[in-house]
Amino acid sequence: MLKNLRSKLSWLAIMVGGFILINVGVLTGVINTFIENALVTVGINIILAVGLNLIIGFSGQFSLGHAGFMAIGAYATAIVTQNMATPLGFYLAMALGVVIAIVAALIVGVPTLRLRGDYLAIATMGAAEIIRVVINNLKITNGPAGMFNIPPLASWPTVYILMCVTTVVIVNFIHSRAGRAVMAIRDDDIAAESIGINPTKWKLAAFVLGAATAAIGGSLHASYLQTIAPSDFGIMNSISLLIIVVLGGVGSMTGTFVAAIVLGIIDTALQNFGTLRMVIYALALILLMVFKPSGLLGRYELSFGRKRRARKEAASS
Amino acid sequence: MTKQLVIDHVSKVFGGLKAVADVSLTINQGALIALIGPNGAGKTTLFNMLTGESGPTTGKITLSTASGDVDISKKKAYQVAKLGVARTFQNIRLFGAMSVKENVLVARTHLYHEDFLGTVLRLPQFYQREHDVGAAADELLDFFDLTAVADEPTASLPYGTQRRVEIVRAVATKPQLLFLDEPAAGMNPEETADLSRLIARVREHFGITVVLIEHDMSLVMNLAEYIYVLDHGAMIAKGTPQVIQRDPQVIRAYLGGDSDA
């Protein structure tokens, strides 16, 4: 229990510390609007990529449809908050987006999760494309023109807090009965079935939870940027999230954080390079993959409980 | 003796090949039996049918459980496992990235429940459950003499230890019936002797019925009370080890030769 408490307090200190640091930066003017934008983008990317890493890294399902669930959250928020521009409206909208995304994930997941690897990737990509095409053709979503003048109800603290909450939820899910079942299926589905684990049920659970966090990310995206269009949620967006997950290390949440921040820094630093930016960005990715194919952190996770135990063992030996 | 598993005229056909042909046998509660036969005789295919991994083409398999007899021939592997049938695999199938203890914990998934809110909010009942299941896992690891490697990822362990982890993982599901598919494969005589003692201890301590496939005759002959011999998918002999050792049909199946000879 004490070990749990120590670890919990350490994480809380990091989360509060990060918040204070950004707050001081904003108050003293070190973090201007430009940097704040970049930070919020990083935060939203973390929310999205943590959910995707749960699906890809921990449950071992190669999904390329994350942007589709993000779109559901974004549009639900845009439509509801335009009619109810209050913080309450924003959270109701977010909840609605999450619920719709869960339903969509169930509809997509039940038939497709029996597929493996490349086949699943193509099927989820198709599902996300269907979501995008539907949005493109509905009146309520304003078609291909997209929606603008979305009330700005998500500030950087909202994004920061929700980033912490979704990460805690997903990491706690992983370190539990559910997470172990999900990882067992990833490592060997036949063996997992032989010990009484229903593969469909647990794969679906991870997929749905990942989709729900994608909706939260989409909701924040819509409210912070105030304009969205169907083209924001195409296959390239799913792939850029996949890049964060792969770059950080498939199966490492710490890696996802590091990768999202590193890519955010590269992206921001290259703003002045114009078209050369994408070339340098791509080159950085290629080099990283050549020299560190398992991602920046592999499967390493930052953990306070484990470190303490290692230190205790070292002390006792 | 009470019947645990009744296999009634079971066959499995792959395309034109009859891998298992019309096999019937009854396994009594608490028995320790062995299934032997040359390579390709259909032993693993029979195991796969009995554990629900791939159902029989024809025939019926009835398992006696606490809540009555259940036909498991159409059930999925995870459903059969929940009814109290556990197995190990010929080619070790562990969750390599997970630690030894996690391999044991995950085998208990169907024996307890953690609700979503309690899990993500880390409510006291979550810690209680984790503590209980962890204590049960530690006890099992101790029984299998695996405490020292509890936190090691299983992929990094030596072969013999991995075999033992696979058995403890199977036992952790609280089975009534345990199928071991070539548990001594790749082991030296000393490890085989250890394994033989371990299987006997497991059976005695947990009261599990054990069925094993094995090529190592020293293990089979000193462990099994009753032996069934398969060849080309058909059961060619059954009996106690003494009887099987002298059976001319069994000797022919193993050593080859013409049936007219």
PDB file of N, CA and C in Angstrom, chain B residues 146-233:
ATOM      1  N   LEU B 146       9.059 -21.479  -8.393  1.00  0.00           N
ATOM      2  CA  LEU B 146       9.343 -20.462  -9.407  1.00  0.00           C
ATOM      3  C   LEU B 146       9.421 -19.059  -8.800  1.00  0.00           C
ATOM      4  N   THR B 147       9.399 -18.986  -7.476  1.00  0.00           N
ATOM      5  CA  THR B 147       9.377 -17.679  -6.815  1.00  0.00           C
ATOM      6  C   THR B 147      10.571 -16.814  -7.233  1.00  0.00           C
ATOM      7  N   ALA B 148      11.722 -17.450  -7.400  1.00  0.00           N
ATOM      8  CA  ALA B 148      12.937 -16.697  -7.707  1.00  0.00           C
ATOM      9  C   ALA B 148      12.859 -15.977  -9.054  1.00  0.00           C
ATOM     10  N   VAL B 149      12.083 -16.530  -9.984  1.00  0.00           N
ATOM     11  CA  VAL B 149      12.015 -15.915 -11.313  1.00  0.00           C
ATOM     12  C   VAL B 149      10.668 -15.218 -11.552  1.00  0.00           C
ATOM     13  N   ALA B 150       9.910 -14.988 -10.467  1.00  0.00           N
ATOM     14  CA  ALA B 150       8.539 -14.467 -10.605  1.00  0.00           C
ATOM     15  C   ALA B 150       8.461 -13.201 -11.451  1.00  0.00           C
ATOM     16  N   ASP B 151       9.458 -12.332 -11.337  1.00  0.00           N
ATOM     17  CA  ASP B 151       9.377 -11.054 -12.048  1.00  0.00           C
ATOM     18  C   ASP B 151      10.129 -11.037 -13.376  1.00  0.00           C
ATOM     19  N   GLU B 152      10.685 -12.184 -13.760  1.00  0.00           N
ATOM     20  CA  GLU B 152      11.411 -12.249 -15.039  1.00  0.00           C
ATOM     21  C   GLU B 152      10.418 -12.373 -16.185  1.00  0.00           C
ATOM     22  N   PRO B 153      10.710 -11.717 -17.311  1.00  0.00           N
ATOM     23  CA  PRO B 153       9.883 -11.981 -18.496  1.00  0.00           C
ATOM     24  C   PRO B 153      10.103 -13.425 -18.943  1.00  0.00           C
ATOM     25  N   THR B 154       9.020 -14.133 -19.263  1.00  0.00           N
ATOM     26  CA  THR B 154       9.138 -15.572 -19.517  1.00  0.00           C
ATOM     27  C   THR B 154      10.024 -15.890 -20.720  1.00  0.00           C
ATOM     28  N   ALA B 155      10.078 -14.951 -21.682  1.00  0.00           N
ATOM     29  CA  ALA B 155      10.860 -15.229 -22.891  1.00  0.00           C
ATOM     30  C   ALA B 155      12.349 -15.392 -22.566  1.00  0.00           C
ATOM     31  N   SER B 156      12.787 -14.832 -21.423  1.00  0.00           N
ATOM     32  CA  SER B 156      14.215 -14.877 -21.100  1.00  0.00           C
ATOM     33  C   SER B 156      14.598 -16.121 -20.301  1.00  0.00           C
ATOM     34  N   LEU B 157      13.627 -16.980 -19.996  1.00  0.00           N
ATOM     35  CA  LEU B 157      13.914 -18.125 -19.128  1.00  0.00           C
ATOM     36  C   LEU B 157      14.436 -19.321 -19.920  1.00  0.00           C
ATOM     37  N   PRO B 158      15.211 -20.214 -19.266  1.00  0.00           N
ATOM     38  CA  PRO B 158      15.635 -21.436 -19.938  1.00  0.00           C
ATOM     39  C   PRO B 158      14.435 -22.330 -20.255  1.00  0.00           C
ATOM     40  N   TYR B 159      14.654 -23.192 -21.227  1.00  0.00           N
ATOM     41  CA  TYR B 159      13.593 -24.021 -21.789  1.00  0.00           C
ATOM     42  C   TYR B 159      12.820 -24.821 -20.729  1.00  0.00           C
ATOM     43  N   GLY B 160      13.559 -25.512 -19.862  1.00  0.00           N
ATOM     44  CA  GLY B 160      12.911 -26.354 -18.858  1.00  0.00           C
ATOM     45  C   GLY B 160      12.021 -25.547 -17.929  1.00  0.00           C
ATOM     46  N   THR B 161      12.498 -24.337 -17.573  1.00  0.00           N
ATOM     47  CA  THR B 161      11.719 -23.463 -16.698  1.00  0.00           C
ATOM     48  C   THR B 161      10.453 -22.994 -17.408  1.00  0.00           C
ATOM     49  N   GLN B 162      10.594 -22.691 -18.703  1.00  0.00           N
ATOM     50  CA  GLN B 162       9.411 -22.270 -19.464  1.00  0.00           C
ATOM     51  C   GLN B 162       8.337 -23.360 -19.448  1.00  0.00           C
ATOM     52  N   ARG B 163       8.766 -24.604 -19.564  1.00  0.00           N
ATOM     53  CA  ARG B 163       7.812 -25.716 -19.505  1.00  0.00           C
ATOM     54  C   ARG B 163       7.059 -25.698 -18.169  1.00  0.00           C
ATOM     55  N   ARG B 164       7.837 -25.461 -17.099  1.00  0.00           N
ATOM     56  CA  ARG B 164       7.221 -25.446 -15.775  1.00  0.00           C
ATOM     57  C   ARG B 164       6.244 -24.273 -15.639  1.00  0.00           C
ATOM     58  N   VAL B 165       6.613 -23.119 -16.220  1.00  0.00           N
ATOM     59  CA  VAL B 165       5.714 -21.957 -16.173  1.00  0.00           C
ATOM     60  C   VAL B 165       4.413 -22.279 -16.917  1.00  0.00           C
ATOM     61  N   GLU B 166       4.547 -23.001 -18.017  1.00  0.00           N
ATOM     62  CA  GLU B 166       3.332 -23.339 -18.764  1.00  0.00           C
ATOM     63  C   GLU B 166       2.411 -24.237 -17.930  1.00  0.00           C
ATOM     64  N   ILE B 167       3.013 -25.132 -17.166  1.00  0.00           N
ATOM     65  CA  ILE B 167       2.181 -26.008 -16.327  1.00  0.00           C
ATOM     66  C   ILE B 167       1.538 -25.212 -15.196  1.00  0.00           C
ATOM     67  N   VAL B 168       2.312 -24.327 -14.568  1.00  0.00           N
ATOM     68  CA  VAL B 168       1.723 -23.555 -13.469  1.00  0.00           C
ATOM     69  C   VAL B 168       0.615 -22.645 -14.000  1.00  0.00           C
ATOM     70  N   ARG B 169       0.810 -22.111 -15.199  1.00  0.00           N
ATOM     71  CA  ARG B 169      -0.235 -21.264 -15.772  1.00  0.00           C
ATOM     72  C   ARG B 169      -1.510 -22.074 -15.996  1.00  0.00           C
ATOM     73  N   ALA B 170      -1.361 -23.304 -16.479  1.00  0.00           N
ATOM     74  CA  ALA B 170      -2.530 -24.159 -16.692  1.00  0.00           C
ATOM     75  C   ALA B 170      -3.205 -24.492 -15.362  1.00  0.00           C
ATOM     76  N   VAL B 171      -2.400 -24.799 -14.345  1.00  0.00           N
ATOM     77  CA  VAL B 171      -2.957 -25.149 -13.032  1.00  0.00           C
ATOM     78  C   VAL B 171      -3.645 -23.934 -12.397  1.00  0.00           C
ATOM     79  N   ALA B 172      -3.146 -22.739 -12.712  1.00  0.00           N
ATOM     80  CA  ALA B 172      -3.717 -21.519 -12.132  1.00  0.00           C
ATOM     81  C   ALA B 172      -5.161 -21.289 -12.551  1.00  0.00           C
ATOM     82  N   THR B 173      -5.610 -21.911 -13.635  1.00  0.00           N
ATOM     83  CA  THR B 173      -7.007 -21.733 -14.049  1.00  0.00           C
ATOM     84  C   THR B 173      -7.960 -22.581 -13.210  1.00  0.00           C
ATOM     85  N   LYS B 174      -7.429 -23.277 -12.212  1.00  0.00           N
ATOM     86  CA  LYS B 174      -8.211 -24.178 -11.350  1.00  0.00           C
ATOM     87  C   LYS B 174      -8.921 -25.261 -12.151  1.00  0.00           C
ATOM     88  N   PRO B 175      -8.165 -26.045 -12.898  1.00  0.00           N
ATOM     89  CA  PRO B 175      -8.804 -27.048 -13.747  1.00  0.00           C
ATOM     90  C   PRO B 175      -9.200 -28.304 -12.973  1.00  0.00           C
ATOM     91  N   GLN B 176     -10.145 -29.059 -13.555  1.00  0.00           N
ATOM     92  CA  GLN B 176     -10.469 -30.400 -13.074  1.00  0.00           C
ATOM     93  C   GLN B 176      -9.641 -31.402 -13.854  1.00  0.00           C
ATOM     94  N   LEU B 177      -9.291 -30.988 -15.070  1.00  0.00           N
ATOM     95  CA  LEU B 177      -8.673 -31.893 -16.025  1.00  0.00           C
ATOM     96  C   LEU B 177      -7.520 -31.142 -16.678  1.00  0.00           C
ATOM     97  N   LEU B 178      -6.351 -31.777 -16.694  1.00  0.00           N
ATOM     98  CA  LEU B 178      -5.171 -31.101 -17.240  1.00  0.00           C
ATOM     99  C   LEU B 178      -4.571 -31.934 -18.361  1.00  0.00           C
ATOM    100  N   PHE B 179      -4.422 -31.327 -19.528  1.00  0.00           N
ATOM    101  CA  PHE B 179      -3.799 -32.000 -20.668  1.00  0.00           C
ATOM    102  C   PHE B 179      -2.382 -31.469 -20.851  1.00  0.00           C
ATOM    103  N   LEU B 180      -1.420 -32.367 -20.855  1.00  0.00           N
ATOM    104  CA  LEU B 180      -0.035 -31.955 -21.057  1.00  0.00           C
ATOM    105  C   LEU B 180       0.459 -32.524 -22.376  1.00  0.00           C
ATOM    106  N   ASP B 181       0.797 -31.631 -23.306  1.00  0.00           N
ATOM    107  CA  ASP B 181       1.224 -32.079 -24.625  1.00  0.00           C
ATOM    108  C   ASP B 181       2.752 -32.116 -24.685  1.00  0.00           C
ATOM    109  N   GLU B 182       3.316 -33.293 -24.604  1.00  0.00           N
ATOM    110  CA  GLU B 182       4.759 -33.521 -24.607  1.00  0.00           C
ATOM    111  C   GLU B 182       5.518 -32.616 -23.626  1.00  0.00           C
ATOM    112  N   PRO B 183       5.217 -32.757 -22.340  1.00  0.00           N
ATOM    113  CA  PRO B 183       5.860 -31.876 -21.362  1.00  0.00           C
ATOM    114  C   PRO B 183       7.368 -32.103 -21.241  1.00  0.00           C
ATOM    115  N   ALA B 184       7.842 -33.296 -21.597  1.00  0.00           N
ATOM    116  CA  ALA B 184       9.272 -33.588 -21.412  1.00  0.00           C
ATOM    117  C   ALA B 184      10.091 -33.381 -22.676  1.00  0.00           C
ATOM    118  N   ALA B 185       9.442 -32.872 -23.734  1.00  0.00           N
ATOM    119  CA  ALA B 185      10.174 -32.700 -24.993  1.00  0.00           C
ATOM    120  C   ALA B 185      11.364 -31.770 -24.787  1.00  0.00           C
ATOM    121  N   GLY B 186      12.514 -32.184 -25.259  1.00  0.00           N
ATOM    122  CA  GLY B 186      13.708 -31.342 -25.180  1.00  0.00           C
ATOM    123  C   GLY B 186      14.363 -31.303 -23.817  1.00  0.00           C
ATOM    124  N   MET B 187      13.939 -32.173 -22.912  1.00  0.00           N
ATOM    125  CA  MET B 187      14.534 -32.162 -21.570  1.00  0.00           C
ATOM    126  C   MET B 187      15.563 -33.282 -21.437  1.00  0.00           C
ATOM    127  N   ASN B 188      16.564 -33.042 -20.576  1.00  0.00           N
ATOM    128  CA  ASN B 188      17.529 -34.112 -20.323  1.00  0.00           C
ATOM    129  C   ASN B 188      16.954 -35.057 -19.265  1.00  0.00           C
ATOM    130  N   PRO B 189      17.549 -36.244 -19.063  1.00  0.00           N
ATOM    131  CA  PRO B 189      16.960 -37.241 -18.152  1.00  0.00           C
ATOM    132  C   PRO B 189      16.717 -36.698 -16.742  1.00  0.00           C
ATOM    133  N   GLU B 190      17.625 -35.857 -16.287  1.00  0.00           N
ATOM    134  CA  GLU B 190      17.460 -35.316 -14.931  1.00  0.00           C
ATOM    135  C   GLU B 190      16.224 -34.417 -14.846  1.00  0.00           C
ATOM    136  N   GLU B 191      16.085 -33.524 -15.862  1.00  0.00           N
ATOM    137  CA  GLU B 191      14.921 -32.640 -15.899  1.00  0.00           C
ATOM    138  C   GLU B 191      13.639 -33.449 -16.036  1.00  0.00           C
ATOM    139  N   THR B 192      13.705 -34.524 -16.820  1.00  0.00           N
ATOM    140  CA  THR B 192      12.530 -35.374 -17.012  1.00  0.00           C
ATOM    141  C   THR B 192      12.106 -36.018 -15.689  1.00  0.00           C
ATOM    142  N   ALA B 193      13.092 -36.448 -14.916  1.00  0.00           N
ATOM    143  CA  ALA B 193      12.776 -37.052 -13.614  1.00  0.00           C
ATOM    144  C   ALA B 193      12.126 -36.024 -12.687  1.00  0.00           C
ATOM    145  N   ASP B 194      12.678 -34.783 -12.700  1.00  0.00           N
ATOM    146  CA  ASP B 194      12.078 -33.702 -11.900  1.00  0.00           C
ATOM    147  C   ASP B 194      10.636 -33.465 -12.320  1.00  0.00           C
ATOM    148  N   LEU B 195      10.443 -33.425 -13.645  1.00  0.00           N
ATOM    149  CA  LEU B 195       9.112 -33.168 -14.188  1.00  0.00           C
ATOM    150  C   LEU B 195       8.140 -34.263 -13.755  1.00  0.00           C
ATOM    151  N   SER B 196       8.611 -35.491 -13.799  1.00  0.00           N
ATOM    152  CA  SER B 196       7.787 -36.625 -13.429  1.00  0.00           C
ATOM    153  C   SER B 196       7.301 -36.487 -11.981  1.00  0.00           C
ATOM    154  N   ARG B 197       8.236 -36.097 -11.101  1.00  0.00           N
ATOM    155  CA  ARG B 197       7.844 -35.879  -9.695  1.00  0.00           C
ATOM    156  C   ARG B 197       6.864 -34.721  -9.574  1.00  0.00           C
ATOM    157  N   LEU B 198       7.110 -33.665 -10.360  1.00  0.00           N
ATOM    158  CA  LEU B 198       6.242 -32.486 -10.300  1.00  0.00           C
ATOM    159  C   LEU B 198       4.812 -32.840 -10.712  1.00  0.00           C
ATOM    160  N   ILE B 199       4.687 -33.590 -11.800  1.00  0.00           N
ATOM    161  CA  ILE B 199       3.345 -33.960 -12.282  1.00  0.00           C
ATOM    162  C   ILE B 199       2.612 -34.776 -11.211  1.00  0.00           C
ATOM    163  N   ALA B 200       3.326 -35.710 -10.597  1.00  0.00           N
ATOM    164  CA  ALA B 200       2.705 -36.528  -9.545  1.00  0.00           C
ATOM    165  C   ALA B 200       2.262 -35.654  -8.370  1.00  0.00           C
ATOM    166  N   ARG B 201       3.114 -34.685  -8.008  1.00  0.00           N
ATOM    167  CA  ARG B 201       2.771 -33.790  -6.889  1.00  0.00           C
ATOM    168  C   ARG B 201       1.555 -32.931  -7.219  1.00  0.00           C
ATOM    169  N   VAL B 202       1.542 -32.394  -8.438  1.00  0.00           N
ATOM    170  CA  VAL B 202       0.432 -31.530  -8.863  1.00  0.00           C
ATOM    171  C   VAL B 202      -0.883 -32.300  -8.784  1.00  0.00           C
ATOM    172  N   ARG B 203      -0.838 -33.524  -9.282  1.00  0.00           N
ATOM    173  CA  ARG B 203      -2.047 -34.340  -9.314  1.00  0.00           C
ATOM    174  C   ARG B 203      -2.543 -34.616  -7.899  1.00  0.00           C
ATOM    175  N   GLU B 204      -1.611 -34.926  -7.028  1.00  0.00           N
ATOM    176  CA  GLU B 204      -1.979 -35.258  -5.661  1.00  0.00           C
ATOM    177  C   GLU B 204      -2.493 -34.032  -4.913  1.00  0.00           C
ATOM    178  N   HIS B 205      -1.746 -32.918  -5.034  1.00  0.00           N
ATOM    179  CA  HIS B 205      -2.052 -31.718  -4.253  1.00  0.00           C
ATOM    180  C   HIS B 205      -3.334 -31.030  -4.706  1.00  0.00           C
ATOM    181  N   PHE B 206      -3.536 -30.956  -6.027  1.00  0.00           N
ATOM    182  CA  PHE B 206      -4.694 -30.221  -6.531  1.00  0.00           C
ATOM    183  C   PHE B 206      -5.849 -31.153  -6.909  1.00  0.00           C
ATOM    184  N   GLY B 207      -5.624 -32.459  -6.859  1.00  0.00           N
ATOM    185  CA  GLY B 207      -6.676 -33.406  -7.204  1.00  0.00           C
ATOM    186  C   GLY B 207      -7.125 -33.302  -8.647  1.00  0.00           C
ATOM    187  N   ILE B 208      -6.156 -33.064  -9.538  1.00  0.00           N
ATOM    188  CA  ILE B 208      -6.491 -32.879 -10.945  1.00  0.00           C
ATOM    189  C   ILE B 208      -6.309 -34.190 -11.706  1.00  0.00           C
ATOM    190  N   THR B 209      -7.226 -34.455 -12.630  1.00  0.00           N
ATOM    191  CA  THR B 209      -7.060 -35.572 -13.548  1.00  0.00           C
ATOM    192  C   THR B 209      -6.039 -35.145 -14.601  1.00  0.00           C
ATOM    193  N   VAL B 210      -5.050 -35.990 -14.870  1.00  0.00           N
ATOM    194  CA  VAL B 210      -4.001 -35.601 -15.805  1.00  0.00           C
ATOM    195  C   VAL B 210      -3.967 -36.543 -17.006  1.00  0.00           C
ATOM    196  N   VAL B 211      -3.932 -35.945 -18.190  1.00  0.00           N
ATOM    197  CA  VAL B 211      -3.761 -36.719 -19.417  1.00  0.00           C
ATOM    198  C   VAL B 211      -2.522 -36.181 -20.101  1.00  0.00           C
ATOM    199  N   LEU B 212      -1.573 -37.059 -20.442  1.00  0.00           N
ATOM    200  CA  LEU B 212      -0.392 -36.531 -21.112  1.00  0.00           C
ATOM    201  C   LEU B 212      -0.048 -37.273 -22.383  1.00  0.00           C
ATOM    202  N   ILE B 213       0.453 -36.472 -23.330  1.00  0.00           N
ATOM    203  CA  ILE B 213       1.016 -37.033 -24.556  1.00  0.00           C
ATOM    204  C   ILE B 213       2.505 -37.029 -24.320  1.00  0.00           C
ATOM    205  N   GLU B 214       3.188 -38.138 -24.590  1.00  0.00           N
ATOM    206  CA  GLU B 214       4.625 -38.108 -24.362  1.00  0.00           C
ATOM    207  C   GLU B 214       5.330 -39.154 -25.202  1.00  0.00           C
ATOM    208  N   HIS B 215       6.520 -38.783 -25.661  1.00  0.00           N
ATOM    209  CA  HIS B 215       7.343 -39.744 -26.392  1.00  0.00           C
ATOM    210  C   HIS B 215       8.384 -40.370 -25.481  1.00  0.00           C
ATOM    211  N   ASP B 216       8.642 -39.696 -24.352  1.00  0.00           N
ATOM    212  CA  ASP B 216       9.662 -40.202 -23.440  1.00  0.00           C
ATOM    213  C   ASP B 216       9.072 -41.366 -22.637  1.00  0.00           C
ATOM    214  N   MET B 217       9.442 -42.602 -23.014  1.00  0.00           N
ATOM    215  CA  MET B 217       8.798 -43.773 -22.421  1.00  0.00           C
ATOM    216  C   MET B 217       9.132 -43.948 -20.939  1.00  0.00           C
ATOM    217  N   SER B 218      10.299 -43.418 -20.500  1.00  0.00           N
ATOM    218  CA  SER B 218      10.616 -43.557 -19.079  1.00  0.00           C
ATOM    219  C   SER B 218       9.584 -42.788 -18.252  1.00  0.00           C
ATOM    220  N   LEU B 219       9.222 -41.605 -18.765  1.00  0.00           N
ATOM    221  CA  LEU B 219       8.225 -40.791 -18.061  1.00  0.00           C
ATOM    222  C   LEU B 219       6.862 -41.481 -18.089  1.00  0.00           C
ATOM    223  N   VAL B 220       6.470 -41.931 -19.270  1.00  0.00           N
ATOM    224  CA  VAL B 220       5.156 -42.540 -19.439  1.00  0.00           C
ATOM    225  C   VAL B 220       5.022 -43.790 -18.563  1.00  0.00           C
ATOM    226  N   MET B 221       6.035 -44.644 -18.635  1.00  0.00           N
ATOM    227  CA  MET B 221       5.906 -45.931 -17.970  1.00  0.00           C
ATOM    228  C   MET B 221       5.921 -45.799 -16.451  1.00  0.00           C
ATOM    229  N   ASN B 222       6.644 -44.797 -15.915  1.00  0.00           N
ATOM    230  CA  ASN B 222       6.633 -44.747 -14.458  1.00  0.00           C
ATOM    231  C   ASN B 222       5.557 -43.826 -13.895  1.00  0.00           C
ATOM    232  N   LEU B 223       4.874 -43.059 -14.781  1.00  0.00           N
ATOM    233  CA  LEU B 223       3.876 -42.117 -14.285  1.00  0.00           C
ATOM    234  C   LEU B 223       2.443 -42.597 -14.564  1.00  0.00           C
ATOM    235  N   ALA B 224       2.224 -43.071 -15.782  1.00  0.00           N
ATOM    236  CA  ALA B 224       0.844 -43.329 -16.207  1.00  0.00           C
ATOM    237  C   ALA B 224       0.296 -44.599 -15.564  1.00  0.00           C
ATOM    238  N   GLU B 225      -0.993 -44.522 -15.210  1.00  0.00           N
ATOM    239  CA  GLU B 225      -1.658 -45.715 -14.688  1.00  0.00           C
ATOM    240  C   GLU B 225      -2.271 -46.511 -15.820  1.00  0.00           C
ATOM    241  N   TYR B 226      -2.579 -45.803 -16.884  1.00  0.00           N
ATOM    242  CA  TYR B 226      -3.255 -46.447 -17.995  1.00  0.00           C
ATOM    243  C   TYR B 226      -2.784 -45.766 -19.266  1.00  0.00           C
ATOM    244  N   ILE B 227      -2.613 -46.508 -20.313  1.00  0.00           N
ATOM    245  CA  ILE B 227      -2.070 -45.941 -21.546  1.00  0.00           C
ATOM    246  C   ILE B 227      -2.985 -46.256 -22.728  1.00  0.00           C
ATOM    247  N   TYR B 228      -3.203 -45.239 -23.556  1.00  0.00           N
ATOM    248  CA  TYR B 228      -3.914 -45.437 -24.820  1.00  0.00           C
ATOM    249  C   TYR B 228      -2.920 -45.211 -25.946  1.00  0.00           C
ATOM    250  N   VAL B 229      -2.966 -46.085 -26.952  1.00  0.00           N
ATOM    251  CA  VAL B 229      -2.023 -45.956 -28.062  1.00  0.00           C
ATOM    252  C   VAL B 229      -2.778 -45.620 -29.340  1.00  0.00           C
ATOM    253  N   LEU B 230      -2.365 -44.534 -29.978  1.00  0.00           N
ATOM    254  CA  LEU B 230      -2.963 -44.139 -31.252  1.00  0.00           C
ATOM    255  C   LEU B 230      -1.964 -44.412 -32.370  1.00  0.00           C
ATOM    256  N   ASP B 231      -2.484 -44.827 -33.513  1.00  0.00           N
ATOM    257  CA  ASP B 231      -1.653 -44.933 -34.705  1.00  0.00           C
ATOM    258  C   ASP B 231      -2.532 -44.652 -35.907  1.00  0.00           C
ATOM    259  N   HIS B 232      -2.070 -43.790 -36.802  1.00  0.00           N
ATOM    260  CA  HIS B 232      -2.851 -43.379 -37.970  1.00  0.00           C
ATOM    261  C   HIS B 232      -4.275 -42.988 -37.584  1.00  0.00           C
ATOM    262  N   GLY B 233      -4.429 -42.279 -36.494  1.00  0.00           N
ATOM    263  CA  GLY B 233      -5.720 -41.753 -36.094  1.00  0.00           C
ATOM    264  C   GLY B 233      -6.629 -42.744 -35.394  1.00  0.00           C
TER     265      GLY B 233
END
